[in-house]
Amino acid sequence: MITKVRNHLSQNEALLFERSSPGKKAFQLPALDVPPVDAAEALGAGNVRAAIEGFPEVSEVEAIRHFTRLSTWNYAIDHGMYPLGSCTMKYNPRINELVARIDGLAWAHPYQPESLAQGSMEVMARVEAALAEITGMDAVTLQPAAGAHGELTGILLIRALLEKRGNPRKKILIPDSAHGTNPATAAIAGYMVQNIKSSDTGVLDVSALAQLVDQDVAALMVTNPNTLGVFEHNIIQAAEILHKKGAMLYMDGANMNALVGIARPGDFGVDVMHLNLHKTFSTPHGGGGPGAGPVAVKKPLEPFLPAPRLKHSARKWTWDYKRKHSIGRVKAFYGNFGVLVRALAYILAHGGEGLRNATVDAVLNAVYIRKQLEPYFDLPYSSPNMHEVVFSDHRQAALGVHTGDIAKRLIDYGFHPYTVSFPLIVHGALMIEPTETEGKLELDQFIEAMISIAKEVETDPHTVKNAPYGTRTSRVDEVTAARKPVLRWKPA
Amino acid sequence: MRYLPKSDSERRRMLEVCGVASPEELFAHLPEAVRLARPLALAPGISEYEIVDYFRERAAENLEGYTSFLGAGVYRHFRPVLVDTVVSRGEFLTSYTPYQAEIAQGTLTAIFEFQTMICQLTGMDVANASMYDGSTAVPEAAMMAARATGKGRALIARSVHPEYREVLRTYARYQGMPVEEFGYLPDTGAIDLEDLERKMDDLTGAVIIQSPNFFGIVDQVKAAAEIAHRRGALLVVVFTEAVSLGILEPPAEADIVAGELQSFAISPSYGGPYAGIIATKEKFIRQMPGRLVGQTTDSRGNRAFCLTLATREQHIRREKATSNICTNQALIALMATVFMTVYGKQGLRELAEQNLAKAHYLAAKFQPRFQGKFFNEFVARVAGRTPEELNRALLKRKIIGGLPLGRFYPELADSMLLCATEMSRRADMDALVAQAAGQPAGKEVLA
């Protein structure tokens, strides 16, 4: 029974280009207070373009209706639970949006004199310090723009240190449960990727690791807790194995939401890690960005961090560009400052104790879901889980219904689907991460929906296989989209 | 904690269901050695009121009430009110990457419109859903060119934004991508075609120029394309000032356009977040990095959009992907989309014309260092004192002057890069000019 939602009307809306009509305007510029110049003369006749063919021409009210109508076609955290495993879709406090738009912060130019940027620099220094405390690491760079960008920065740091020690080495070890960004990053940093098979209990196989680590291995990239939501309990041992052979331990911090205030990577042997501020620290995902991917390191890696670095001297913040061992810049300017402001607002709102309480609730929510769905869905790994839980569609697949179908049916019940078919080590995975910002009622409705679908699979699999029904757009033909790509509008 | 939506009794009930006596038990499986035995050393949580206060204080430590003539990759343009109205809608702000097309048509449709408008602006066939920013779009474009040509060497003009060049070096270092620079002409500020010609070889896969370049000069796209193509390399054209595309001929001879959209209603925000783009010709689609949205139909035959050509991407291809990029800048790209919609065909042109007029008004009072045609930025030589000294004098009048160039170009240590946009008032420009000329800005100058 679907109890959480019922249908309502949604407006149709054409593309901007189809709505346009010559001469319509949504703008007015101030009168020019200097003499106009002849474009052909100022720029050279050959450099001046004709009108931009096809560019929109709509009025202000049409513009706002256009985007408002489009917005109603989206599901969002503001509507309800968004249990995408590994994505940490938590509530985005609106105060964070407000403070990021304060004029003195939002209009700060990256090249304005340091004496007129002390507030921005202080914010960044405070973010660095908070993240160092949370991770137990020694130094933090805020320059990387996103998680994968942080990964690249982290691996380049490892490479730089090993190079300085005489040999950058050749390989990065990556468990088969890892995110796709890990191997893609290693390749961009010039390393070969060697996959490690997870153990029967879904964690790092330490004896396999011990056999693989040799003088060619630069680092192990590991997500902890891993993508099954299981804490890598052998992590200290793994770090010892790596360190003994001169290799490093890189931690993908995608799942840090399970650890804040409970355990610190810096205390369990991690040398380098990145954080996703748009996950753990609640900066909005915005339909796929912007994010921020700070990288935290232990002391030996600090000299190699991207330049410039914040420096405090004579009671003032300055930017230190003279960093001779630095890997260089990974991005223009200093980082996604606006995202850092939001993350700091989140940290200030919680405080140390609040952050830990959030972690506890995140884990409680995931365990609560696991307990109640275990009778209905196959749980391939029975190790205790933390902030997320991964089931498989094993039972449902026997009846011809797969994880993707269950996900689509969940939409009809008023929820965003969980993460489908990841991690790769679980065939037909259902990866569920509720986060701490779901209340008991929303969780109970989710559980009820999942159980109802499990029953539908047994009684009426056809219904599940063709879902969703309640959305304005039904199942989308992704095959044709890829086979005959139409990537831009053209006039008919 | 106000963001945690559970009462104590609900929590207790849930712990019971989980079969644990206390929240601590949820973590009992963690080895003792990894547990943090003390509270985090962070201040206690504070209220909304105090948070606003904290950030207002920080903002006050930055500038307030200053006029600025800084550009150099980050421009002051008015942000239409509609932009924040749209991006503040929770449906856009608090949704994820649109993997589930049935409930993400809003984001997908907007990205499709974004891709279309970027093509219309740049003269390219296809554009992706955005990159982190302009600086990271450059190495992504260079890697793309290397894949398309099978040749790793890249030649980049010294007149490309200096920090973009630094980012390219960082990325290129470990990928067998030697990067070499070629110069600009000291009289025009445009690329030195002879130097480019001299440094070209058959191992070069990418020639990278910027237009308008870092000095504001409209650069020689056609000539650079000819040289690159003759030796089997691709031409990458970079832009940092997107408003210029409202009036300048699009770089249609380029093979890849890599740009920064900060000018399209994206706050300067001390350096980010911004949004970059990569646009290219049809034949290079499969070499593109980043997300792409395509048109298709749903099972009822209605037009629909979805993410497509994902086989290029890291979550499918892993170490063989075209890039490790995962997150793009969807919300920021949406700001740019709303901006382009508000200004539209006519407005973007008028906006560009105002920028052109303001910058030429200002430049007429200086001695521009280069004779090349420029859009809204130009290099001015400072007479009688260093650019830093002039800037210090200007600060006393609440004016932030241009960017002193010595830091990036030792040979231009006597010059600064000045920018004027539609937000530069004539009175402020006159005040700047008066200071630069060594006179205090009197009433008669401002009149």
PDB file of N, CA, C and O in Angstrom, chain A residues 81 83 364-374 389 391 432-434 443 446-447, chain B residues 18:
ATOM      1  N   MET A  81      13.222  11.548   2.348  1.00  0.00           N
ATOM      2  CA  MET A  81      14.442  10.741   2.480  1.00  0.00           C
ATOM      3  C   MET A  81      15.064  10.441   1.108  1.00  0.00           C
ATOM      4  O   MET A  81      14.362  10.189   0.135  1.00  0.00           O
ATOM      5  N   PRO A  83      17.898   8.032   0.231  1.00  0.00           N
ATOM      6  CA  PRO A  83      18.828   7.065   0.852  1.00  0.00           C
ATOM      7  C   PRO A  83      19.942   6.537  -0.059  1.00  0.00           C
ATOM      8  O   PRO A  83      20.297   5.366  -0.013  1.00  0.00           O
ATOM      9  N   LEU A 364      22.736   4.646  13.940  1.00  0.00           N
ATOM     10  CA  LEU A 364      21.497   4.086  14.479  1.00  0.00           C
ATOM     11  C   LEU A 364      20.459   3.909  13.365  1.00  0.00           C
ATOM     12  O   LEU A 364      19.809   2.853  13.261  1.00  0.00           O
ATOM     13  N   ASN A 365      20.295   4.917  12.533  1.00  0.00           N
ATOM     14  CA  ASN A 365      19.308   4.846  11.450  1.00  0.00           C
ATOM     15  C   ASN A 365      19.597   3.685  10.497  1.00  0.00           C
ATOM     16  O   ASN A 365      18.684   2.972  10.069  1.00  0.00           O
ATOM     17  N   ALA A 366      20.871   3.489  10.162  1.00  0.00           N
ATOM     18  CA  ALA A 366      21.222   2.418   9.212  1.00  0.00           C
ATOM     19  C   ALA A 366      21.019   1.040   9.837  1.00  0.00           C
ATOM     20  O   ALA A 366      20.528   0.112   9.176  1.00  0.00           O
ATOM     21  N   VAL A 367      21.372   0.920  11.115  1.00  0.00           N
ATOM     22  CA  VAL A 367      21.205  -0.376  11.781  1.00  0.00           C
ATOM     23  C   VAL A 367      19.710  -0.697  11.939  1.00  0.00           C
ATOM     24  O   VAL A 367      19.265  -1.836  11.763  1.00  0.00           O
ATOM     25  N   TYR A 368      18.936   0.334  12.229  1.00  0.00           N
ATOM     26  CA  TYR A 368      17.483   0.200  12.383  1.00  0.00           C
ATOM     27  C   TYR A 368      16.849  -0.329  11.078  1.00  0.00           C
ATOM     28  O   TYR A 368      16.018  -1.237  11.092  1.00  0.00           O
ATOM     29  N   ILE A 369      17.278   0.222   9.977  1.00  0.00           N
ATOM     30  CA  ILE A 369      16.769  -0.236   8.669  1.00  0.00           C
ATOM     31  C   ILE A 369      17.188  -1.686   8.428  1.00  0.00           C
ATOM     32  O   ILE A 369      16.392  -2.528   8.014  1.00  0.00           O
ATOM     33  N   ARG A 370      18.447  -1.985   8.704  1.00  0.00           N
ATOM     34  CA  ARG A 370      18.958  -3.327   8.480  1.00  0.00           C
ATOM     35  C   ARG A 370      18.134  -4.361   9.249  1.00  0.00           C
ATOM     36  O   ARG A 370      17.730  -5.381   8.696  1.00  0.00           O
ATOM     37  N   LYS A 371      17.917  -4.056  10.548  1.00  0.00           N
ATOM     38  CA  LYS A 371      17.203  -5.024  11.399  1.00  0.00           C
ATOM     39  C   LYS A 371      15.840  -5.356  10.816  1.00  0.00           C
ATOM     40  O   LYS A 371      15.374  -6.487  10.866  1.00  0.00           O
ATOM     41  N   GLN A 372      15.180  -4.331  10.281  1.00  0.00           N
ATOM     42  CA  GLN A 372      13.804  -4.554   9.864  1.00  0.00           C
ATOM     43  C   GLN A 372      13.672  -5.039   8.428  1.00  0.00           C
ATOM     44  O   GLN A 372      12.650  -5.607   8.059  1.00  0.00           O
ATOM     45  N   LEU A 373      14.694  -4.840   7.632  1.00  0.00           N
ATOM     46  CA  LEU A 373      14.614  -5.334   6.248  1.00  0.00           C
ATOM     47  C   LEU A 373      15.297  -6.687   6.060  1.00  0.00           C
ATOM     48  O   LEU A 373      15.099  -7.342   5.044  1.00  0.00           O
ATOM     49  N   GLU A 374      16.099  -7.102   7.046  1.00  0.00           N
ATOM     50  CA  GLU A 374      16.820  -8.373   6.934  1.00  0.00           C
ATOM     51  C   GLU A 374      15.904  -9.567   6.636  1.00  0.00           C
ATOM     52  O   GLU A 374      16.288 -10.444   5.867  1.00  0.00           O
ATOM     53  N   VAL A 389      23.896   0.293   4.797  1.00  0.00           N
ATOM     54  CA  VAL A 389      23.745  -1.152   4.762  1.00  0.00           C
ATOM     55  C   VAL A 389      23.526  -1.577   3.316  1.00  0.00           C
ATOM     56  O   VAL A 389      22.856  -0.876   2.550  1.00  0.00           O
ATOM     57  N   PHE A 391      22.199  -4.577   0.864  1.00  0.00           N
ATOM     58  CA  PHE A 391      21.505  -5.843   0.606  1.00  0.00           C
ATOM     59  C   PHE A 391      21.768  -6.252  -0.835  1.00  0.00           C
ATOM     60  O   PHE A 391      22.315  -5.487  -1.625  1.00  0.00           O
ATOM     61  N   ILE A 432      21.962   1.298   0.947  1.00  0.00           N
ATOM     62  CA  ILE A 432      21.049   2.229   1.619  1.00  0.00           C
ATOM     63  C   ILE A 432      21.768   3.035   2.693  1.00  0.00           C
ATOM     64  O   ILE A 432      22.342   2.471   3.624  1.00  0.00           O
ATOM     65  N   GLU A 433      21.743   4.354   2.552  1.00  0.00           N
ATOM     66  CA  GLU A 433      22.343   5.240   3.556  1.00  0.00           C
ATOM     67  C   GLU A 433      21.316   6.291   3.960  1.00  0.00           C
ATOM     68  O   GLU A 433      21.030   7.224   3.217  1.00  0.00           O
ATOM     69  N   PRO A 434      20.756   6.159   5.151  1.00  0.00           N
ATOM     70  CA  PRO A 434      19.689   7.089   5.541  1.00  0.00           C
ATOM     71  C   PRO A 434      20.204   8.457   5.997  1.00  0.00           C
ATOM     72  O   PRO A 434      19.496   9.446   5.844  1.00  0.00           O
ATOM     73  N   LEU A 443      11.698   7.054   8.433  1.00  0.00           N
ATOM     74  CA  LEU A 443      12.367   5.744   8.345  1.00  0.00           C
ATOM     75  C   LEU A 443      11.330   4.622   8.334  1.00  0.00           C
ATOM     76  O   LEU A 443      11.435   3.663   7.559  1.00  0.00           O
ATOM     77  N   PHE A 446       9.745   4.375   5.046  1.00  0.00           N
ATOM     78  CA  PHE A 446      10.668   3.769   4.078  1.00  0.00           C
ATOM     79  C   PHE A 446      10.691   2.251   4.233  1.00  0.00           C
ATOM     80  O   PHE A 446      10.606   1.493   3.256  1.00  0.00           O
ATOM     81  N   ILE A 447      10.798   1.830   5.476  1.00  0.00           N
ATOM     82  CA  ILE A 447      10.854   0.388   5.750  1.00  0.00           C
ATOM     83  C   ILE A 447       9.563  -0.289   5.276  1.00  0.00           C
ATOM     84  O   ILE A 447       9.595  -1.328   4.612  1.00  0.00           O
TER      85      ILE A 447
ATOM     86  N   CYS B  18      16.842  -2.351  17.481  1.00  0.00           N
ATOM     87  CA  CYS B  18      18.174  -2.789  17.033  1.00  0.00           C
ATOM     88  C   CYS B  18      18.781  -3.813  17.993  1.00  0.00           C
ATOM     89  O   CYS B  18      19.827  -4.404  17.684  1.00  0.00           O
TER      90      CYS B  18
END
